[in-house]
Amino acid sequence: MRAFLGLGSNLGDRWAHLRRAVATLPDVVAVSPVYETSPVGGPPGQGPYLNCVVELGTELSPRELLGVAQDLEAAAGRERGERWGPRTLDVDVLLVDDMAVGEPDLVVPHPRMYERRFVLAPLADLAPELVPEGWEGRVAGEVHPVGRI
């Protein structure tokens, strides 16, 4: 199956958190460029995020991918506090083939991914066929490519 995970970090050594997570992920097929982005929502005064999208070729279910994501966040020392607050590592299950999941703790496709430039820009780098045509003109925010993992 083809799956996509969104990764972000705005606390501590942001590059190290992303590199460690990507190195730990199973079945990595491709990694987008890394983008620096302004925080969306949450408390004022947060630092900028580094974001990327990782494509996996996996047999893991969406629920199993959520477990992998939560394990990576825990390994990075993520503390769950304020919604959309700063974090060492955030890992979201964006898409898993054409599956749809609607559970209290897991919604796939990710319910806000098509509203977030920091998700759509790196996803478009890996799989332009999966982003809506003309998305660039309909999504607010700025992203700046800053390198690769």
C-alpha positions as MATLAB code, in Angstrom:
seq = 'MRAFLGLGSNLGDRWAHLRRAVATLPDVVAVSPVYETSPVGGPPGQGPYLNCVVELGTELSPRELLGVAQDLEAAAGRERGERWGPRTLDVDVLLVDDMAVGEPDLVVPHPRMYERRFVLAPLADLAPELVPEGWEGRVAGEVHPVGRI';
ca = [
       0.000    0.000    0.000;
       1.002    3.580   -0.589;
       0.865    5.707    2.555;
       1.871    9.280    3.329;
       2.862   10.697    6.714;
       3.313   14.374    7.535;
       6.148   15.254    9.923;
       6.737   18.553   11.690;
       8.925   19.979   14.464;
       9.338   23.399   16.060;
      11.079   22.624   19.361;
      14.655   21.636   20.071;
      16.871   20.399   17.241;
      14.164   20.365   14.579;
      16.401   18.807   11.905;
      17.535   16.026   14.243;
      13.942   15.193   15.223;
      12.927   14.881   11.571;
      16.031   12.920   10.557;
      15.630   10.469   13.425;
      11.960    9.913   12.637;
      12.584    9.328    8.926;
      15.469    6.961    9.698;
      13.222    4.975   12.046;
      10.200    4.712    9.738;
       9.670    1.373    8.014;
       9.257    1.004    4.249;
      10.292    4.544    3.225;
       9.931    5.078   -0.522;
      10.571    8.837   -0.730;
      10.974   11.950    1.415;
       9.900   15.400    0.257;
      12.071   18.471    0.608;
      11.874   20.087    4.041;
       9.934   23.340    4.291;
      10.068   25.983    6.989;
       6.625   27.291    7.869;
       4.931   29.610   10.287;
       2.805   27.979   12.993;
      -0.903   27.553   12.212;
      -3.121   28.161   15.223;
      -1.978   27.564   18.755;
      -0.429   30.000   21.192;
       1.373   33.134   19.983;
       5.151   33.268   20.042;
       5.837   29.771   18.718;
       8.905   29.282   16.586;
       8.691   28.211   12.947;
       8.184   24.597   11.990;
      10.165   22.333    9.740;
       7.769   20.098    7.787;
       8.079   17.271    5.294;
       6.033   14.388    3.933;
       7.241   10.795    3.780;
       5.892    8.215    1.360;
       5.824    4.614    2.529;
       5.267    1.378    0.609;
       3.782   -0.577    3.488;
       1.392   -3.309    4.510;
       0.678   -1.553    7.810;
      -2.934   -0.565    8.411;
      -3.876    3.045    9.182;
      -4.250    2.042   12.861;
      -0.771    0.458   12.853;
       0.653    3.584   11.185;
      -0.928    5.695   13.927;
       0.911    3.509   16.457;
       4.190    4.050   14.607;
       3.520    7.818   14.552;
       2.817    7.931   18.278;
       5.933    5.863   19.037;
       8.073    8.300   17.020;
       6.550   11.277   18.842;
       7.189    9.654   22.223;
      10.799    8.847   21.272;
      11.284   12.543   20.426;
      10.009   13.525   23.873;
       6.763   15.047   22.682;
       4.541   16.290   25.465;
       0.873   16.673   24.613;
      -0.326   19.946   26.021;
      -2.048   22.790   24.281;
      -3.796   22.035   20.974;
      -1.590   23.158   18.075;
       1.072   24.089   20.582;
       4.814   23.737   20.040;
       6.188   20.227   19.741;
       9.418   18.352   19.281;
       7.770   16.085   16.713;
       4.325   15.767   15.191;
       3.557   12.826   12.908;
       0.212   12.673   11.111;
      -1.199    9.846    9.016;
      -2.297   11.729    5.905;
      -3.314    9.089    3.369;
      -3.252    5.300    3.134;
      -4.078    4.240   -0.428;
      -7.729    5.077   -1.003;
      -8.800    3.995    2.469;
     -11.185    6.057    4.555;
     -11.162    5.807    8.351;
     -13.416    7.794   10.655;
     -12.715    6.964   14.282;
     -12.460    9.294   17.290;
      -8.646    9.164   17.349;
      -7.933    8.496   13.650;
      -9.371   10.089   10.523;
      -7.893    9.202    7.130;
      -7.564   11.070    4.856;
      -6.378   13.622    7.401;
      -9.321   16.003    7.850;
      -7.358   19.270    7.537;
      -4.626   18.317    5.089;
      -6.233   20.104    2.131;
      -6.291   23.368    4.135;
      -2.586   23.322    5.001;
       0.114   24.560    2.678;
       2.736   22.927    4.909;
       1.174   19.559    4.006;
       0.172   20.160    0.392;
       3.492   21.624   -0.793;
       5.606   18.629    0.274;
       2.862   16.166   -0.751;
       2.777   17.770   -4.206;
       6.539   17.202   -4.466;
       6.027   13.461   -3.978;
       2.599   12.833   -5.488;
       1.206   15.790   -7.447;
      -1.688   13.644   -8.617;
      -2.984   13.512   -5.025;
      -3.379   17.260   -4.506;
      -6.290   19.244   -5.952;
      -5.558   21.181   -9.107;
      -5.050   24.882   -8.375;
      -4.495   24.305   -4.642;
      -1.755   26.932   -4.516;
      -4.277   29.744   -4.986;
      -6.740   28.405   -2.424;
      -4.539   27.656    0.583;
      -3.250   30.370    2.913;
       0.163   30.489    4.497;
       3.744   30.491    3.322;
       6.301   27.746    3.038;
       9.960   28.011    2.162;
      12.077   25.043    1.067;
      15.135   24.795    3.286;
      16.794   21.518    2.318;
      16.524   17.769    2.344;
      16.885   15.080    4.945;
];
